[in-house]
Amino acid sequence: MDEKINKRTSLYAVASRILIKLDTMKNEPLKKATLANLRNSINKPLVDNMDAFAFIFENMPEEFLGNSSKLSKEELAIITSLQLYALHQQGISESVLTDEENRWQNMGYSLKILRDVEDSKAIDRRFNAMITASTYEEFSHYLRQMVSLLKAKKKNQAKVSYAKLAEDLFYYLLGYQESIRLKWSRNYYSFKKIEKGEENEEE
């Protein structure tokens, strides 16, 4: 149990460190180039986008690095999360990362804001297609669609804990798909609680 907890904390911490390093990069041209490389690396072999993978691998601890022709689960989870962050951040000046207070919120919570739009049933169908995906490739494909939708409809409003996403993707790859589905669905479909003062405003 302790080993699992340490692994969880470690992966979240590594993903968070890489994201913050990229998000706060002072060299703006380098930051834009790195984000572009990450976006361009989606569904591309490593050799076609070495610049993006070089940035990730040089910031990855040795124990996370794979030793075969395939990415390790740690590498794949963090790379997917960084690619989605780069996709979300494109064209937005303000950081799309959640603040420290909301760092443990999962993707279901972040996507919940999309249900405010007129055609919420269509949004729900997309979410359900993602959450019931049978493979990681299919799951990440639908997840990219949801992030693109989030960016298009809720620009400058939606924030995501991409470090938490990396952690969830890691556990998805480990075989805990049902747990991730339940947690995301629970947060996505939960009713918004009325804050004090809002109730009076509606009367």
mmCIF file of C-alpha atoms in Angstrom:
data_model
loop_
_atom_site.group_PDB
_atom_site.id
_atom_site.type_symbol
_atom_site.label_atom_id
_atom_site.label_comp_id
_atom_site.label_asym_id
_atom_site.label_seq_id
_atom_site.Cartn_x
_atom_site.Cartn_y
_atom_site.Cartn_z
ATOM 1 C CA MET A 1 0.000 0.000 0.000
ATOM 2 C CA ASP A 2 2.771 2.419 0.920
ATOM 3 C CA GLU A 3 4.508 1.695 -2.382
ATOM 4 C CA LYS A 4 1.326 2.563 -4.324
ATOM 5 C CA ILE A 5 0.867 5.817 -2.385
ATOM 6 C CA ASN A 6 4.488 6.799 -3.015
ATOM 7 C CA LYS A 7 4.132 6.042 -6.718
ATOM 8 C CA ARG A 8 0.960 8.131 -6.892
ATOM 9 C CA THR A 9 2.549 11.083 -5.129
ATOM 10 C CA SER A 10 5.708 10.766 -7.173
ATOM 11 C CA LEU A 11 3.975 10.729 -10.564
ATOM 12 C CA TYR A 12 1.730 13.650 -9.648
ATOM 13 C CA ALA A 13 4.771 15.583 -8.370
ATOM 14 C CA VAL A 14 6.804 14.904 -11.517
ATOM 15 C CA ALA A 15 3.951 15.902 -13.845
ATOM 16 C CA SER A 16 3.273 19.017 -11.764
ATOM 17 C CA ARG A 17 6.937 20.045 -11.828
ATOM 18 C CA ILE A 18 7.165 19.685 -15.624
ATOM 19 C CA LEU A 19 3.893 21.565 -16.185
ATOM 20 C CA ILE A 20 4.888 24.435 -13.909
ATOM 21 C CA LYS A 21 8.312 24.649 -15.541
ATOM 22 C CA LEU A 22 6.668 24.967 -18.952
ATOM 23 C CA ASP A 23 3.829 27.215 -17.785
ATOM 24 C CA THR A 24 6.186 29.739 -16.155
ATOM 25 C CA MET A 25 8.882 29.683 -18.828
ATOM 26 C CA LYS A 26 10.253 33.210 -19.204
ATOM 27 C CA ASN A 27 11.586 32.719 -22.718
ATOM 28 C CA GLU A 28 8.325 33.277 -24.622
ATOM 29 C CA PRO A 29 9.570 32.131 -28.080
ATOM 30 C CA LEU A 30 10.965 28.944 -26.519
ATOM 31 C CA LYS A 31 7.720 28.358 -24.629
ATOM 32 C CA LYS A 32 5.621 28.761 -27.786
ATOM 33 C CA ALA A 33 7.939 26.451 -29.711
ATOM 34 C CA THR A 34 7.795 23.791 -26.983
ATOM 35 C CA LEU A 35 3.994 23.955 -26.819
ATOM 36 C CA ALA A 36 3.799 23.723 -30.620
ATOM 37 C CA ASN A 37 6.111 20.711 -30.587
ATOM 38 C CA LEU A 38 3.935 19.024 -27.983
ATOM 39 C CA ARG A 39 0.784 19.626 -30.028
ATOM 40 C CA ASN A 40 2.475 18.376 -33.180
ATOM 41 C CA SER A 41 3.659 15.229 -31.418
ATOM 42 C CA ILE A 42 0.081 13.962 -30.946
ATOM 43 C CA ASN A 43 -0.306 10.624 -32.742
ATOM 44 C CA LYS A 44 3.187 10.990 -34.211
ATOM 45 C CA PRO A 45 6.167 8.645 -33.725
ATOM 46 C CA LEU A 46 8.973 9.865 -31.479
ATOM 47 C CA VAL A 47 11.429 10.243 -34.339
ATOM 48 C CA ASP A 48 9.136 12.783 -36.063
ATOM 49 C CA ASN A 49 9.045 15.136 -33.083
ATOM 50 C CA MET A 50 12.209 14.649 -31.101
ATOM 51 C CA ASP A 51 12.176 18.229 -29.768
ATOM 52 C CA ALA A 52 8.941 17.651 -27.825
ATOM 53 C CA PHE A 53 10.045 14.317 -26.399
ATOM 54 C CA ALA A 54 13.512 15.661 -25.549
ATOM 55 C CA PHE A 55 11.950 18.305 -23.283
ATOM 56 C CA ILE A 56 9.867 15.657 -21.521
ATOM 57 C CA PHE A 57 12.574 13.028 -21.140
ATOM 58 C CA GLU A 58 15.136 15.472 -19.752
ATOM 59 C CA ASN A 59 12.664 16.375 -16.994
ATOM 60 C CA MET A 60 11.622 12.790 -16.234
ATOM 61 C CA PRO A 61 13.182 10.830 -13.355
ATOM 62 C CA GLU A 62 15.211 7.807 -14.404
ATOM 63 C CA GLU A 63 12.830 5.333 -12.761
ATOM 64 C CA PHE A 64 10.000 6.549 -15.036
ATOM 65 C CA LEU A 65 11.939 6.031 -18.262
ATOM 66 C CA GLY A 66 11.165 2.904 -20.247
ATOM 67 C CA ASN A 67 13.792 0.486 -21.522
ATOM 68 C CA SER A 68 11.954 -0.990 -24.503
ATOM 69 C CA SER A 69 10.617 0.173 -27.867
ATOM 70 C CA LYS A 70 7.377 1.230 -26.143
ATOM 71 C CA LEU A 71 6.745 4.108 -23.770
ATOM 72 C CA SER A 72 6.472 3.185 -20.103
ATOM 73 C CA LYS A 73 3.099 3.783 -18.426
ATOM 74 C CA GLU A 74 4.606 6.733 -16.575
ATOM 75 C CA GLU A 75 5.957 8.257 -19.788
ATOM 76 C CA LEU A 76 2.701 7.749 -21.689
ATOM 77 C CA ALA A 77 0.519 9.234 -18.929
ATOM 78 C CA ILE A 78 2.673 12.336 -18.523
ATOM 79 C CA ILE A 79 3.172 12.835 -22.277
ATOM 80 C CA THR A 80 -0.579 12.598 -22.945
ATOM 81 C CA SER A 81 -1.305 15.120 -20.202
ATOM 82 C CA LEU A 82 1.329 17.550 -21.522
ATOM 83 C CA GLN A 83 -0.017 17.251 -25.063
ATOM 84 C CA LEU A 84 -3.523 18.067 -23.849
ATOM 85 C CA TYR A 85 -2.219 20.994 -21.815
ATOM 86 C CA ALA A 86 -0.436 22.341 -24.924
ATOM 87 C CA LEU A 87 -3.624 21.924 -26.956
ATOM 88 C CA HIS A 88 -5.689 23.735 -24.305
ATOM 89 C CA GLN A 89 -3.158 26.553 -23.753
ATOM 90 C CA GLN A 90 -2.846 27.473 -27.447
ATOM 91 C CA GLY A 91 -4.027 31.043 -28.080
ATOM 92 C CA ILE A 92 -4.807 31.689 -24.398
ATOM 93 C CA SER A 93 -2.591 34.175 -22.543
ATOM 94 C CA GLU A 94 -3.718 33.225 -19.038
ATOM 95 C CA SER A 95 -2.590 29.874 -17.660
ATOM 96 C CA VAL A 96 -5.151 27.064 -18.016
ATOM 97 C CA LEU A 97 -3.715 25.224 -15.001
ATOM 98 C CA THR A 98 -5.774 25.095 -11.810
ATOM 99 C CA ASP A 99 -4.527 26.898 -8.740
ATOM 100 C CA GLU A 100 -3.054 25.113 -5.739
ATOM 101 C CA GLU A 101 -6.403 24.969 -3.931
ATOM 102 C CA ASN A 102 -8.014 22.947 -6.743
ATOM 103 C CA ARG A 103 -5.030 20.802 -7.703
ATOM 104 C CA TRP A 104 -6.772 17.488 -6.887
ATOM 105 C CA GLN A 105 -9.878 18.124 -9.008
ATOM 106 C CA ASN A 106 -10.270 15.486 -11.712
ATOM 107 C CA MET A 107 -11.164 15.973 -15.365
ATOM 108 C CA GLY A 108 -14.839 15.252 -14.776
ATOM 109 C CA TYR A 109 -15.021 18.303 -12.534
ATOM 110 C CA SER A 110 -13.326 20.505 -15.164
ATOM 111 C CA LEU A 111 -15.559 19.263 -17.990
ATOM 112 C CA LYS A 112 -18.673 19.869 -15.918
ATOM 113 C CA ILE A 113 -18.650 23.533 -16.955
ATOM 114 C CA LEU A 114 -19.536 22.437 -20.507
ATOM 115 C CA ARG A 115 -22.974 21.355 -19.309
ATOM 116 C CA ASP A 116 -23.907 25.057 -19.016
ATOM 117 C CA VAL A 117 -24.132 25.349 -22.811
ATOM 118 C CA GLU A 118 -27.409 25.058 -24.696
ATOM 119 C CA ASP A 119 -26.960 21.571 -26.158
ATOM 120 C CA SER A 120 -25.897 19.801 -22.979
ATOM 121 C CA LYS A 121 -27.245 16.461 -24.239
ATOM 122 C CA ALA A 122 -24.734 16.515 -27.096
ATOM 123 C CA ILE A 123 -21.972 17.281 -24.589
ATOM 124 C CA ASP A 124 -23.147 14.395 -22.424
ATOM 125 C CA ARG A 125 -23.028 12.035 -25.417
ATOM 126 C CA ARG A 126 -19.429 13.024 -26.092
ATOM 127 C CA PHE A 127 -18.511 12.570 -22.440
ATOM 128 C CA ASN A 128 -20.186 9.154 -22.327
ATOM 129 C CA ALA A 129 -18.366 8.062 -25.496
ATOM 130 C CA MET A 130 -15.090 9.008 -23.839
ATOM 131 C CA ILE A 131 -15.787 7.457 -20.470
ATOM 132 C CA THR A 132 -16.887 4.127 -21.977
ATOM 133 C CA ALA A 133 -13.955 3.840 -24.398
ATOM 134 C CA SER A 134 -12.524 0.328 -24.480
ATOM 135 C CA THR A 135 -8.871 1.200 -25.152
ATOM 136 C CA TYR A 136 -6.438 3.893 -23.984
ATOM 137 C CA GLU A 137 -6.024 5.113 -27.570
ATOM 138 C CA GLU A 138 -9.777 5.561 -27.951
ATOM 139 C CA PHE A 139 -10.049 7.134 -24.499
ATOM 140 C CA SER A 140 -7.304 9.683 -25.204
ATOM 141 C CA HIS A 141 -8.826 10.439 -28.636
ATOM 142 C CA TYR A 142 -12.180 11.399 -27.093
ATOM 143 C CA LEU A 143 -10.377 13.231 -24.298
ATOM 144 C CA ARG A 144 -8.648 15.456 -26.868
ATOM 145 C CA GLN A 145 -12.055 16.233 -28.370
ATOM 146 C CA MET A 146 -13.405 17.221 -24.965
ATOM 147 C CA VAL A 147 -10.411 19.464 -24.254
ATOM 148 C CA SER A 148 -10.819 21.140 -27.665
ATOM 149 C CA LEU A 149 -14.497 21.691 -26.881
ATOM 150 C CA LEU A 150 -13.627 23.079 -23.457
ATOM 151 C CA LYS A 151 -11.193 25.515 -25.031
ATOM 152 C CA ALA A 152 -13.620 26.606 -27.771
ATOM 153 C CA LYS A 153 -16.687 27.139 -25.586
ATOM 154 C CA LYS A 154 -15.121 28.190 -22.278
ATOM 155 C CA LYS A 155 -11.998 30.109 -23.259
ATOM 156 C CA ASN A 156 -10.437 31.922 -20.281
ATOM 157 C CA GLN A 157 -12.952 30.230 -17.953
ATOM 158 C CA ALA A 158 -11.965 26.574 -17.771
ATOM 159 C CA LYS A 159 -9.024 25.411 -15.679
ATOM 160 C CA VAL A 160 -7.664 21.874 -15.522
ATOM 161 C CA SER A 161 -5.331 20.091 -13.121
ATOM 162 C CA TYR A 162 -3.194 18.439 -15.788
ATOM 163 C CA ALA A 163 -0.946 16.925 -13.124
ATOM 164 C CA LYS A 164 -3.991 15.199 -11.633
ATOM 165 C CA LEU A 165 -4.954 14.120 -15.151
ATOM 166 C CA ALA A 166 -1.524 12.535 -15.616
ATOM 167 C CA GLU A 167 -2.033 10.632 -12.376
ATOM 168 C CA ASP A 168 -5.500 9.419 -13.464
ATOM 169 C CA LEU A 169 -4.182 8.354 -16.866
ATOM 170 C CA PHE A 170 -1.425 6.393 -15.148
ATOM 171 C CA TYR A 171 -3.971 4.500 -13.070
ATOM 172 C CA TYR A 172 -6.120 3.981 -16.167
ATOM 173 C CA LEU A 173 -3.121 2.331 -17.823
ATOM 174 C CA LEU A 174 -2.555 0.212 -14.718
ATOM 175 C CA GLY A 175 -6.033 -1.277 -15.101
ATOM 176 C CA TYR A 176 -8.128 0.951 -12.815
ATOM 177 C CA GLN A 177 -10.414 2.128 -15.633
ATOM 178 C CA GLU A 178 -13.629 1.543 -13.691
ATOM 179 C CA SER A 179 -12.391 3.643 -10.792
ATOM 180 C CA ILE A 180 -11.494 6.531 -13.116
ATOM 181 C CA ARG A 181 -14.843 6.248 -14.926
ATOM 182 C CA LEU A 182 -16.740 6.393 -11.651
ATOM 183 C CA LYS A 183 -14.798 9.347 -10.225
ATOM 184 C CA TRP A 184 -15.000 11.415 -13.397
ATOM 185 C CA SER A 185 -18.688 10.650 -13.978
ATOM 186 C CA ARG A 186 -19.554 11.430 -10.367
ATOM 187 C CA ASN A 187 -17.982 14.898 -10.648
ATOM 188 C CA TYR A 188 -19.237 15.574 -14.170
ATOM 189 C CA TYR A 189 -22.893 14.802 -13.455
ATOM 190 C CA SER A 190 -23.075 16.139 -9.895
ATOM 191 C CA PHE A 191 -25.416 19.066 -9.297
ATOM 192 C CA LYS A 192 -23.915 22.473 -8.663
ATOM 193 C CA LYS A 193 -24.581 23.563 -5.115
ATOM 194 C CA ILE A 194 -26.168 26.994 -4.735
ATOM 195 C CA GLU A 195 -23.811 29.303 -2.892
ATOM 196 C CA LYS A 196 -25.048 31.588 -0.164
ATOM 197 C CA GLY A 197 -26.481 34.751 -1.675
ATOM 198 C CA GLU A 198 -27.263 33.134 -5.063
ATOM 199 C CA GLU A 199 -30.514 31.715 -3.747
ATOM 200 C CA ASN A 200 -31.802 35.176 -2.830
ATOM 201 C CA GLU A 201 -30.702 36.598 -6.173
ATOM 202 C CA GLU A 202 -32.890 34.068 -8.004
ATOM 203 C CA GLU A 203 -36.055 34.968 -6.065
#
